[in-house]
Coordinates of C-alpha atoms and ligand atoms in Angstrom, one line a residue:
M128 CA 164.5 36.6 195.6
T129 CA 165.7 40.2 195.0
Q130 CA 167.4 40.6 191.6
P131 CA 170.4 42.9 191.3
A132 CA 169.3 46.2 189.7
F133 CA 170.3 47.2 186.2
S134 CA 172.5 50.3 186.1
T135 CA 170.6 51.7 183.0
H136 CA 167.0 51.2 184.1
D137 CA 164.5 49.9 186.5
V138 CA 162.3 46.9 185.5
F139 CA 158.6 47.8 186.0
N140 CA 155.3 47.5 184.3
Q141 CA 156.0 43.8 183.5
T142 CA 153.4 41.2 184.3
P143 CA 154.0 38.7 187.1
P144 CA 154.0 35.0 185.8
F145 CA 150.6 33.4 185.6
E146 CA 151.9 30.5 187.7
D147 CA 151.1 28.8 191.0
V148 CA 147.4 29.3 190.3
D149 CA 144.4 26.9 190.5
L150 CA 143.5 26.3 186.9
F151 CA 140.1 24.9 187.9
A152 CA 139.0 27.3 190.6
L153 CA 139.9 30.3 188.5
D154 CA 137.9 29.1 185.6
R155 CA 134.2 29.7 186.2
P156 CA 133.0 28.6 182.8
L157 CA 134.8 25.3 183.3
R158 CA 133.3 24.9 186.8
D159 CA 129.8 25.6 185.5
A160 CA 130.2 23.1 182.7
V161 CA 131.4 20.4 185.0
L162 CA 128.5 21.1 187.4
G163 CA 126.0 21.4 184.5
F164 CA 127.0 18.4 182.5
G165 CA 128.8 16.2 185.1
T166 CA 128.5 16.3 188.8
T167 CA 128.9 18.5 191.9
A168 CA 130.9 15.9 193.7
A169 CA 134.4 16.5 192.3
E170 CA 135.2 20.2 192.9
Q171 CA 137.8 19.5 195.5
D172 CA 139.6 16.9 193.5
L173 CA 139.6 19.0 190.4
S174 CA 140.9 22.0 192.4
E175 CA 143.8 19.9 193.7
F176 CA 144.5 18.8 190.1
G177 CA 144.2 22.5 188.9
R178 CA 146.7 23.7 191.6
H179 CA 149.1 21.0 190.7
W180 CA 149.0 21.6 187.0
G181 CA 149.0 25.4 187.6
S182 CA 152.2 25.3 189.5
A183 CA 155.4 26.9 188.4
A184 CA 157.1 23.4 188.5
M185 CA 154.7 22.0 186.0
A186 CA 155.1 25.0 183.7
A187 CA 158.9 24.5 183.9
R188 CA 158.5 20.8 182.9
G189 CA 156.3 21.8 179.9
R190 CA 159.0 24.2 178.7
A191 CA 161.9 21.8 179.2
A192 CA 160.1 19.0 177.4
N193 CA 159.7 21.2 174.3
E194 CA 163.1 22.8 174.3
N195 CA 164.8 19.5 174.6
I196 CA 163.2 17.5 171.9
P197 CA 163.2 13.7 171.6
K198 CA 166.1 12.0 169.8
L199 CA 165.9 8.8 167.8
R200 CA 168.7 6.3 168.6
T201 CA 168.5 4.0 165.7
F202 CA 171.7 2.0 166.4
D203 CA 174.0 1.5 169.4
S204 CA 177.7 2.3 169.3
R205 CA 178.5 -1.2 167.9
G206 CA 176.0 -0.9 165.0
N207 CA 173.3 -3.0 166.5
R208 CA 169.7 -1.8 165.9
R209 CA 168.3 0.0 168.9
D210 CA 165.2 1.7 167.7
E211 CA 164.7 3.8 170.8
V212 CA 163.7 7.4 171.4
E213 CA 165.2 9.3 174.2
F214 CA 163.2 12.0 175.9
H215 CA 164.1 14.7 178.3
P216 CA 163.3 13.8 182.0
A217 CA 160.7 16.5 182.0
Y218 CA 158.7 14.6 179.4
H219 CA 158.7 11.5 181.5
E220 CA 157.6 13.5 184.6
L221 CA 154.7 15.0 182.6
M222 CA 153.7 11.4 181.5
A223 CA 153.9 10.2 185.1
H224 CA 151.7 13.1 186.4
S225 CA 149.1 12.5 183.7
A226 CA 149.1 8.8 184.3
H227 CA 148.8 9.4 188.0
G228 CA 145.8 11.6 187.3
G229 CA 144.2 8.7 185.3
L230 CA 144.0 10.7 182.1
H231 CA 144.9 7.6 180.1
V232 CA 142.2 5.4 181.6
S233 CA 139.7 6.9 184.0
T234 CA 136.8 6.6 181.6
W235 CA 137.1 2.8 181.7
T236 CA 136.7 0.2 184.5
V237 CA 139.5 -2.2 185.1
E238 CA 137.6 -4.7 182.9
G239 CA 137.6 -2.2 180.0
K240 CA 134.0 -1.3 180.2
P241 CA 132.8 2.4 180.2
A242 CA 133.1 3.7 183.7
G243 CA 129.7 5.4 183.6
G244 CA 128.5 8.2 185.8
A245 CA 130.3 11.5 184.9
A246 CA 133.6 9.8 184.1
E247 CA 133.9 11.4 180.7
V248 CA 133.2 14.9 181.9
L249 CA 135.5 14.7 184.9
R250 CA 138.3 13.3 182.8
A251 CA 137.7 15.9 180.2
A252 CA 138.1 18.6 182.8
R253 CA 141.5 17.2 183.8
F254 CA 142.5 16.8 180.2
Y255 CA 141.5 20.4 179.5
I256 CA 143.6 21.6 182.4
A257 CA 146.7 19.5 181.5
S258 CA 146.5 20.7 177.9
Q259 CA 147.0 24.3 179.2
V260 CA 150.4 23.3 180.4
E261 CA 151.8 20.8 177.9
T262 CA 150.0 19.1 175.0
G263 CA 152.7 17.0 173.3
H264 CA 152.8 14.3 175.9
L265 CA 149.0 14.0 175.8
C266 CA 149.3 12.2 172.4
P267 CA 150.2 8.8 173.9
I268 CA 147.9 9.5 176.8
T269 CA 144.9 10.0 174.6
M270 CA 145.8 7.1 172.3
T271 CA 146.1 4.8 175.3
R272 CA 142.7 5.7 176.6
A273 CA 141.2 5.5 173.1
S274 CA 142.8 2.1 172.2
V275 CA 140.6 0.4 174.8
A276 CA 137.6 1.0 172.6
A277 CA 139.2 -0.9 169.7
L278 CA 140.6 -3.6 171.9
A279 CA 137.1 -4.4 173.0
A280 CA 136.8 -6.3 169.7
E281 CA 139.3 -8.9 171.1
P282 CA 138.0 -9.6 174.7
G283 CA 140.8 -12.1 175.6
L284 CA 143.5 -9.5 174.7
L285 CA 141.6 -6.7 176.4
A286 CA 141.3 -8.8 179.6
R287 CA 145.1 -9.4 179.6
A288 CA 146.1 -5.8 178.8
M289 CA 143.6 -4.0 180.9
P290 CA 145.2 -4.5 184.3
V291 CA 148.5 -3.0 182.9
I292 CA 146.7 -0.2 181.1
A293 CA 144.5 0.6 184.1
S294 CA 147.4 1.0 186.6
K295 CA 148.1 4.7 187.3
S296 CA 151.8 4.1 187.0
Y297 CA 153.9 5.3 184.2
D298 CA 156.6 2.9 183.3
P299 CA 159.0 4.1 180.7
S300 CA 161.2 1.0 180.7
V301 CA 161.9 -0.8 177.4
A302 CA 160.5 -4.2 178.3
P303 CA 157.6 -6.6 177.2
W304 CA 154.3 -4.9 178.2
W305 CA 153.1 -7.9 180.2
T306 CA 156.1 -7.4 182.6
K307 CA 155.5 -3.7 183.2
R308 CA 153.8 -1.6 185.9
G309 CA 152.0 0.4 183.3
M310 CA 151.8 0.7 179.5
T311 CA 150.9 3.1 176.7
L312 CA 149.5 2.4 173.2
G313 CA 149.9 4.2 169.9
M314 CA 148.3 3.9 166.5
G315 CA 149.7 3.4 163.0
M316 CA 147.3 4.0 160.1
T317 CA 148.8 6.7 157.8
E318 CA 151.0 5.7 154.9
K319 CA 152.9 7.7 152.4
Q320 CA 150.2 7.4 149.8
G321 CA 147.4 8.4 152.0
G322 CA 146.2 9.2 155.5
T323 CA 142.6 10.0 154.9
D324 CA 142.0 7.1 152.6
V325 CA 143.4 4.3 154.7
R326 CA 141.8 1.7 152.3
A327 CA 144.8 2.5 150.1
N328 CA 147.2 1.0 152.9
M329 CA 149.8 -1.3 151.3
T330 CA 151.2 -2.8 154.5
R331 CA 150.6 -6.6 154.3
A332 CA 149.6 -9.1 157.0
E333 CA 150.3 -12.9 156.7
R334 CA 149.0 -15.5 159.1
T335 CA 151.6 -17.4 161.2
N336 CA 151.4 -20.1 163.9
D337 CA 151.1 -17.5 166.7
G338 CA 149.4 -14.5 165.0
Y339 CA 150.4 -12.5 161.9
R340 CA 153.6 -11.2 160.3
I341 CA 153.3 -7.5 159.2
T342 CA 155.4 -6.1 156.4
G343 CA 155.2 -2.5 155.3
H344 CA 155.6 1.1 156.5
K345 CA 153.8 3.9 158.3
W346 CA 154.5 7.5 157.3
F347 CA 153.4 8.9 160.6
M348 CA 153.4 6.9 163.8
S349 CA 153.5 9.1 166.9
A350 CA 154.8 8.2 170.4
P351 CA 157.0 5.4 169.1
M352 CA 158.1 4.4 172.6
C353 CA 154.6 3.1 173.3
D354 CA 154.5 -0.5 174.4
A355 CA 152.2 -1.6 171.5
F356 CA 150.4 -0.1 168.5
L357 CA 147.1 -0.6 166.9
V358 CA 148.1 -0.9 163.2
L359 CA 146.1 -1.3 160.0
A360 CA 147.3 -3.8 157.4
Q361 CA 145.9 -5.8 154.4
A362 CA 145.1 -9.4 155.4
N363 CA 143.5 -12.0 153.1
E364 CA 140.0 -10.7 153.8
G365 CA 141.0 -7.0 153.5
L366 CA 142.0 -4.1 155.7
T367 CA 142.4 -5.4 159.3
C368 CA 143.3 -4.0 162.7
F369 CA 146.3 -5.5 164.6
F370 CA 147.9 -5.2 168.0
M371 CA 151.6 -4.9 167.4
P372 CA 153.7 -5.0 170.6
R373 CA 157.3 -3.8 170.9
F374 CA 158.3 -7.3 172.1
R375 CA 157.2 -10.7 170.6
P376 CA 155.5 -13.2 172.9
D377 CA 158.9 -15.0 173.4
G378 CA 160.3 -11.8 174.8
S379 CA 162.5 -10.9 171.8
V380 CA 162.5 -7.4 170.3
N381 CA 159.8 -7.1 167.5
A382 CA 160.9 -6.0 164.0
I383 CA 159.7 -2.4 164.3
H384 CA 162.4 -0.2 162.7
F385 CA 162.1 3.5 163.1
Q386 CA 163.5 5.4 160.1
R387 CA 163.5 9.0 161.4
L388 CA 161.5 11.4 163.5
K389 CA 159.4 14.2 161.9
D390 CA 160.7 17.7 162.2
K391 CA 157.5 19.4 163.2
L392 CA 156.0 22.9 163.5
G393 CA 154.9 22.3 167.0
N394 CA 154.1 19.3 169.2
R395 CA 157.8 19.1 169.7
S396 CA 157.9 17.2 173.0
N397 CA 156.1 14.4 171.2
A398 CA 158.1 12.1 168.9
S399 CA 156.4 11.3 165.6
S400 CA 158.1 8.6 163.6
E401 CA 158.4 7.1 160.2
V402 CA 158.6 3.4 160.6
E403 CA 159.1 0.1 158.7
F404 CA 157.7 -3.2 159.9
M405 CA 160.1 -5.9 158.8
G406 CA 157.8 -8.9 159.3
A407 CA 156.8 -7.6 162.7
H408 CA 154.7 -9.9 164.9
A409 CA 151.1 -8.8 165.6
Q410 CA 147.8 -10.2 166.8
R411 CA 144.5 -9.5 165.1
V412 CA 142.0 -7.2 166.7
G413 CA 138.5 -7.8 165.4
E414 CA 137.7 -9.8 162.2
E415 CA 139.8 -9.7 159.1
G416 CA 138.5 -7.1 156.7
R417 CA 136.8 -5.1 159.5
G418 CA 139.9 -2.9 160.2
I419 CA 138.2 0.5 159.7
S420 CA 135.2 -0.3 161.8
T421 CA 137.4 -1.6 164.6
I422 CA 139.8 1.3 164.7
I423 CA 137.1 3.9 164.3
Q424 CA 136.0 3.1 167.8
M425 CA 139.4 4.4 168.9
V426 CA 139.4 7.4 166.5
Q427 CA 136.0 8.6 167.8
L428 CA 137.7 9.1 171.2
T429 CA 140.9 10.7 169.9
R430 CA 138.7 13.2 168.0
Q431 CA 136.9 14.0 171.2
D432 CA 140.3 14.7 172.9
C433 CA 141.4 16.9 170.0
A434 CA 138.4 19.1 170.7
I435 CA 139.0 19.2 174.4
A436 CA 142.7 20.0 174.0
S437 CA 142.0 22.8 171.5
A438 CA 139.5 24.3 174.0
G439 CA 142.1 24.0 176.7
L440 CA 144.8 25.7 174.6
M441 CA 142.4 28.6 173.9
R442 CA 141.5 28.8 177.6
S443 CA 145.2 29.1 178.4
G444 CA 145.6 31.8 175.7
L445 CA 142.7 33.8 177.2
A446 CA 143.9 33.4 180.8
H447 CA 147.4 34.7 179.9
A448 CA 146.0 37.5 177.8
L449 CA 143.6 38.7 180.5
H450 CA 146.2 38.3 183.3
H451 CA 148.6 40.4 181.2
A452 CA 146.0 43.1 180.4
R453 CA 145.2 43.5 184.0
H454 CA 148.8 44.2 185.0
R455 CA 150.2 46.0 182.0
S456 CA 149.7 49.8 181.8
V457 CA 149.7 51.7 178.5
F458 CA 149.0 55.5 178.5
Q459 CA 148.5 55.5 182.3
K460 CA 145.8 52.9 182.2
H461 CA 145.7 49.2 182.5
L462 CA 145.2 47.5 179.1
A463 CA 142.2 45.7 180.6
D464 CA 140.5 49.1 181.1
Q465 CA 141.1 50.4 177.6
P466 CA 137.8 50.1 175.8
L467 CA 139.2 48.5 172.6
M468 CA 141.2 45.9 174.5
R469 CA 138.2 45.1 176.6
A470 CA 136.2 44.6 173.5
V471 CA 138.8 42.1 172.2
L472 CA 139.1 40.2 175.5
A473 CA 135.4 40.0 176.1
D474 CA 134.8 38.6 172.6
M475 CA 137.5 36.1 173.2
A476 CA 136.1 35.1 176.6
L477 CA 132.7 34.5 174.9
H478 CA 134.4 32.2 172.4
V479 CA 136.2 30.2 175.0
E480 CA 133.1 30.0 177.3
A481 CA 131.1 28.6 174.3
S482 CA 133.9 26.1 173.3
T483 CA 134.2 24.9 176.9
A484 CA 130.5 24.4 177.3
L485 CA 130.3 22.6 174.0
V486 CA 133.1 20.1 174.6
M487 CA 131.7 19.3 178.0
R488 CA 128.2 18.8 176.6
L489 CA 129.8 16.4 174.1
C490 CA 131.5 14.5 176.9
R491 CA 128.1 14.2 178.7
A492 CA 126.9 12.5 175.5
F493 CA 129.9 10.1 175.7
D494 CA 129.0 9.4 179.3
R495 CA 125.3 8.6 178.5
A496 CA 125.5 7.1 175.0
S497 CA 125.3 3.5 176.0
G498 CA 122.0 4.0 177.7
E499 CA 120.3 6.8 175.8
A500 CA 119.7 6.7 172.1
G501 CA 119.4 10.5 171.9
E502 CA 122.8 11.0 173.5
A503 CA 124.4 8.3 171.2
A504 CA 123.0 10.2 168.2
Y505 CA 124.3 13.5 169.5
M506 CA 127.7 11.9 170.0
R507 CA 127.8 10.5 166.5
L508 CA 126.7 13.7 164.7
L509 CA 128.4 16.3 166.9
T510 CA 131.8 14.7 167.5
P511 CA 133.2 15.5 164.0
A512 CA 131.4 18.8 163.9
I513 CA 132.9 19.9 167.3
K514 CA 136.3 18.6 166.4
Y515 CA 136.1 20.6 163.2
W516 CA 135.0 23.9 164.7
T517 CA 136.9 23.9 167.9
C518 CA 140.2 22.7 166.5
K519 CA 140.1 25.0 163.5
S520 CA 139.3 28.1 165.5
A521 CA 142.3 27.6 167.9
P522 CA 145.2 28.9 165.8
A523 CA 143.5 32.2 165.0
F524 CA 142.4 32.6 168.6
L525 CA 145.9 31.9 169.9
F526 CA 147.4 34.4 167.5
E527 CA 145.0 37.1 169.0
A528 CA 145.9 36.0 172.5
M529 CA 149.6 36.3 171.7
E530 CA 149.0 39.8 170.3
C531 CA 147.4 40.9 173.6
L532 CA 150.8 40.3 175.2
G533 CA 152.5 42.4 172.5
G534 CA 156.2 41.4 171.9
N535 CA 156.2 39.2 175.1
G536 CA 153.6 37.0 173.5
Y537 CA 155.9 36.2 170.5
V538 CA 159.0 35.0 172.4
E539 CA 159.6 31.5 173.6
E540 CA 160.0 32.2 177.3
G541 CA 156.2 32.6 177.5
I542 CA 153.9 29.8 176.7
L543 CA 151.7 31.4 174.0
A544 CA 154.2 31.0 171.2
R545 CA 154.3 27.3 171.9
H546 CA 150.5 27.0 172.2
Y547 CA 150.3 28.8 168.8
R548 CA 152.6 26.4 167.1
E549 CA 150.9 23.5 168.7
S550 CA 147.3 24.4 167.8
P551 CA 147.0 23.5 164.1
V552 CA 147.8 19.8 164.6
N553 CA 144.5 19.0 166.3
A554 CA 142.7 20.1 163.2
I555 CA 145.1 18.1 160.9
W556 CA 145.4 14.7 162.6
E557 CA 142.6 12.3 163.5
G558 CA 140.6 13.5 160.4
S559 CA 141.4 16.9 158.8
G560 CA 138.8 19.6 158.5
N561 CA 137.0 18.5 155.3
V562 CA 137.0 14.9 156.4
M563 CA 135.2 15.9 159.6
C564 CA 132.6 17.8 157.5
L565 CA 132.1 14.7 155.3
D566 CA 131.7 12.6 158.4
V567 CA 128.8 14.8 159.6
L568 CA 127.2 14.3 156.2
R569 CA 127.8 10.5 156.6
A570 CA 126.1 10.5 160.0
L571 CA 123.2 12.4 158.6
A572 CA 122.8 10.0 155.7
R573 CA 123.2 6.8 157.6
E574 CA 121.0 7.7 160.6
A575 CA 118.8 10.4 159.2
E576 CA 116.0 10.0 161.7
A577 CA 118.3 10.1 164.8
A578 CA 120.2 13.1 163.3
I579 CA 117.0 15.0 162.7
A580 CA 115.9 14.3 166.3
V581 CA 119.3 15.9 167.4
L582 CA 118.6 18.9 165.3
D583 CA 115.1 19.2 166.7
E584 CA 116.5 19.0 170.2
L585 CA 119.0 21.7 169.5
G586 CA 116.2 23.9 168.1
E587 CA 114.3 23.3 171.3
A588 CA 117.3 24.1 173.5
T589 CA 117.9 27.4 171.7
R590 CA 114.3 28.5 171.4
G591 CA 114.1 32.3 171.7
L592 CA 117.8 32.9 171.3
P593 CA 118.6 35.5 168.6
G594 CA 119.2 33.9 165.2
A595 CA 118.7 30.3 166.4
G596 CA 115.6 29.6 164.3
E597 CA 117.2 31.0 161.1
A598 CA 120.4 29.0 161.8
A599 CA 118.4 25.8 162.2
A600 CA 116.7 26.5 158.9
V601 CA 120.0 27.1 157.1
I602 CA 121.4 23.9 158.5
A603 CA 118.3 21.9 157.4
T604 CA 118.4 23.4 153.8
A605 CA 122.2 23.0 153.4
F606 CA 122.1 19.4 154.5
R607 CA 119.2 18.6 152.1
R608 CA 120.8 20.1 149.0
P609 CA 121.9 17.6 146.4
D610 CA 125.3 19.3 146.4
S611 CA 125.5 19.3 150.2
E612 CA 129.2 18.3 150.1
R613 CA 130.1 21.6 148.6
M614 CA 128.2 23.5 151.3
A615 CA 129.3 21.2 154.1
R616 CA 131.7 23.6 155.8
L617 CA 129.0 26.3 156.2
A618 CA 126.4 23.8 157.4
V619 CA 128.7 22.2 159.9
E620 CA 129.9 25.5 161.3
K621 CA 126.2 26.7 161.7
L622 CA 125.4 23.3 163.3
T623 CA 128.3 23.7 165.8
L624 CA 127.4 27.3 166.6
L625 CA 123.8 26.2 167.3
A626 CA 125.0 23.3 169.5
A627 CA 127.3 25.7 171.4
A628 CA 124.4 28.1 172.0
A629 CA 122.3 25.2 173.2
A630 CA 125.1 24.0 175.6
L631 CA 125.6 27.5 177.0
N632 CA 121.9 28.0 177.4
T633 CA 121.9 25.1 179.9
I634 CA 124.5 26.4 182.1
A635 CA 124.9 30.2 181.5
P636 CA 121.8 31.7 179.8
R637 CA 123.1 35.2 179.5
S638 CA 126.3 34.0 177.8
A639 CA 124.1 32.0 175.5
E640 CA 122.2 35.1 174.5
L641 CA 125.3 37.0 173.9
F642 CA 126.8 34.2 171.9
A643 CA 123.7 33.8 169.8
S644 CA 123.3 37.5 169.1
T645 CA 127.0 37.8 168.0
R646 CA 127.4 34.5 166.2
L647 CA 123.9 33.3 165.0
A648 CA 121.9 36.5 164.5
N649 CA 124.8 38.1 162.6
P650 CA 127.8 36.5 161.2
H651 CA 130.9 37.3 163.3
A652 CA 133.4 39.5 161.6
S653 CA 136.8 37.9 160.9
M654 CA 138.6 39.4 163.9
Y655 CA 137.9 39.4 167.7
G656 CA 136.7 42.6 169.3
T657 CA 134.3 43.3 166.4
V658 CA 131.0 42.8 168.3
D659 CA 129.1 45.3 170.3
L660 CA 128.9 44.1 173.9
A661 CA 127.4 46.3 176.6
E662 CA 129.9 47.2 179.3
N663 CA 128.2 45.2 182.0
D664 CA 128.2 42.1 179.8
A665 CA 131.9 42.5 179.0
R666 CA 132.7 43.0 182.7
D667 CA 130.7 39.8 183.6
L668 CA 132.4 37.7 180.9
L669 CA 135.8 38.8 181.9
Q670 CA 135.1 38.3 185.6
R671 CA 133.8 34.8 184.9
A672 CA 136.9 34.0 182.8
L673 CA 139.3 35.1 185.5
P674 CA 138.2 36.6 188.8
Ligands
FAD830 C1 152.3 15.6 164.1 C2 151.5 14.5 163.4 C3 151.4 13.2 164.0 C4 150.7 12.2 163.5 N1 150.6 11.0 164.1 C5 150.0 10.0 163.5 C6 149.9 8.7 164.1 O1 150.4 8.5 165.3 N2 149.3 7.7 163.5 C7 148.7 7.8 162.3 O2 148.2 6.9 161.7 N3 148.8 9.0 161.6 C8 149.4 10.1 162.3 N4 149.4 11.3 161.6 C9 148.9 11.5 160.3 C10 147.6 12.2 160.2 O3 146.5 11.5 160.8 C11 147.3 12.5 158.7 O4 148.3 13.4 158.3 C12 145.9 12.9 158.4 O5 145.0 11.9 158.6 C13 145.8 13.4 157.0 O6 146.2 12.5 156.1 P1 147.3 12.9 154.9 O7 148.4 13.6 155.6 O8 147.6 11.7 154.2 O9 146.5 13.9 154.1 P2 145.5 13.6 152.9 O10 144.7 12.4 153.2 O11 146.2 13.6 151.6 O12 144.5 14.8 153.0 C14 144.9 16.2 152.6 C15 143.8 17.1 152.7 O13 142.7 16.7 151.9 C16 141.5 16.8 152.6 N5 140.6 15.8 152.0 C17 140.8 14.4 152.1 N6 139.8 13.8 151.5 C18 138.9 14.8 151.0 C19 137.7 14.8 150.3 N7 137.1 13.6 149.9 N8 137.1 16.0 150.0 C20 137.7 17.1 150.3 N9 138.9 17.2 151.0 C21 139.5 16.0 151.3 C22 141.9 16.6 154.0 O14 140.9 17.2 154.9 C23 143.2 17.2 154.1 O15 143.0 18.6 154.4 C24 150.1 12.4 162.2 C25 150.1 13.7 161.6 C26 150.8 14.7 162.2 C27 150.9 16.0 161.5

C-alpha cells in the first residue's frame, strides 16, 4: 500500500519489518542443533511452524496481547464473587496456536509417559520459535506440559486428566475441566514469607470425605485462568502436593479467591495473581509429606523451558539487530559493514549459537534420560547450570540488541523493548540465580560419581579446544573447596561454558573453537564486540545467523 508523502520530508533509510519470515529456515544454528541432537525428519514441519510464527499476523497478536493487559474481575455487577481474568482476544489466539502446535503436551504420550524419540528436541525447537514472538502466554503452556511429570505420582488422576490435557484444542471456557475440550494447569508454591524456602509454606490442608480442604494464600500464582493448579500445603505428615481444580467434583465453583494481579515489569500478557484459598477442595498428588519431591518433577521441566525461552528471546534480539544493520546506512555504509558493528554482531551471534546448541543438547538429555544413566546425570547436573547461565545472560544481551537498532530499538512499536522487559523473569522464577547454583552443588554432592562422569565426558568432548583443560581444572577445584558455596557462581559459569563448547563441538566445530578461544581461554570482557574475530569467521557467523 502506498502511503501519502510527508510535505516536509521523504521516509528512507528505515528498515523493513522483520516479519513474514521462516523463523526455522533462516536460523542455521537452530537447524544444525535439531539435526545434531534430534532428528533429520522434521525439517518441513518445523519450517511450516517457523513461517506461521514468523508471520506479521502472529507478531500483531503478540503486540496486542501485551498492550491490552489482562484484567481481574473479582465481582460481578451485583456483588457476587466472579474471580475471573479477562484477556484480550489476541492472548486466546496465541494460546490456541501454541496448543495446536502441541507445545503444552507433545513430549508426552496420551497415557502421560515420555513420548521418546526426539520429542523433547522437536518441541524445544517450536518453543524456541514461539518465544521469539510472545513469551507471556507460554507460562501456562509450559506449566501444563510440566505438570504431567508431577501428576505421574497419582496414576488414577493422570489417567483421567491426560485425554483432556493431550487434546490440541485450547478451550478458554470457565467450566469443570472434565467437561472441556482442552485444559491448562498452573502451579502455586510461593507465599509471602518465602518462595525459595517453600518448607516455610503456611497454607494448611485438612482431610475431608472426598479429598482435602485447603486454607491459606499464595503470593504469586500465575495464569489464574488455568483449569487446575498444583499447590503445596501443609498436611498432617508435612508439606504435600495437591491438585486444586477451579470447580469441585460436584460442579460448584471452588473457593479460590483472587485478591489482585501483579503489576509487572514485563510478562504483561500473562496474569500473575495473589490468591486466597478459603477451604478450597483439592486432591492429594503423591504421599503426604513428599510435596517437594513430587513438585520438583514439574519444576525440572519449567526450568528447562526458562532456558529455552531465554535462548529464543536472544535469538530474536540477534535476528532483529542483524536485519536492521543490513538495511540501515550510516556514513554511506550499511551498519553491518562497519567494522565495529560487525564485531558486536559477530560476538552476539557466537553467544546465541552457543546458547542454542546448549539448550538443544540439554533437551537431548531429557529425551534419553530414562534409558541412559549418563544422559540422566547430564540432565540433573546441567539443568540448573544452563537455566542459570542462559537466563541471566539474556537481559544484557537484549539491551545490546536494542542498542543496535538505536532509538528504534527503545520504542514499543518494535519487539525488542518488550523482549528486554520480559527477559529477567526467566532468571527470577523457577529458582533464582543463586538457588540454581546451589542446586548444581546439591547434584554434585548427592550423585558425585555420576556428576564426575559428566565432567569427564565434557572434558573429552572439548579436548583440544583452547582453554578447555584449564576450565575443567578450575571447575574441579572450585567444586572441591570446602567453601564451594561462595565460589559456586564462578564454577557454575565455567561448567556451563564448557558444556556449551562441548555442545557446539558436536555440531559446529569452528564455532566451538571460536567460542572456546573467546570464552574459555580468556575471560570475555563485560561488553559484546570485545573479542578479536578474524573477518572470515565474523562473516561466517553472521551468515549462519541470518543468510
Ligand atoms: C512474574 C512472576 C510470576 C510468578 N509466578 C509464580 C507461580 O505461578 N507460582 C509460584 O509458585 N511462584 C511464582 N512466582 C514466584 C517465584 O517463583 C519466586 O519469586 C521465586 O521462587 C523467588 O522466591 P522469592 O520471591 O520468595 O524470593 P526469595 O526466596 O526471598 O529469594 C530472594 C533472593 O535470594 C536468593 N537466595 C535464596 N536462598 C539463597 C541462599 N541459600 N543463598 C544465597 N542466595 C539465596 C534467591 O536466589 C533470590 O535471588 C512468580 C514470580 C514472578 C516474578
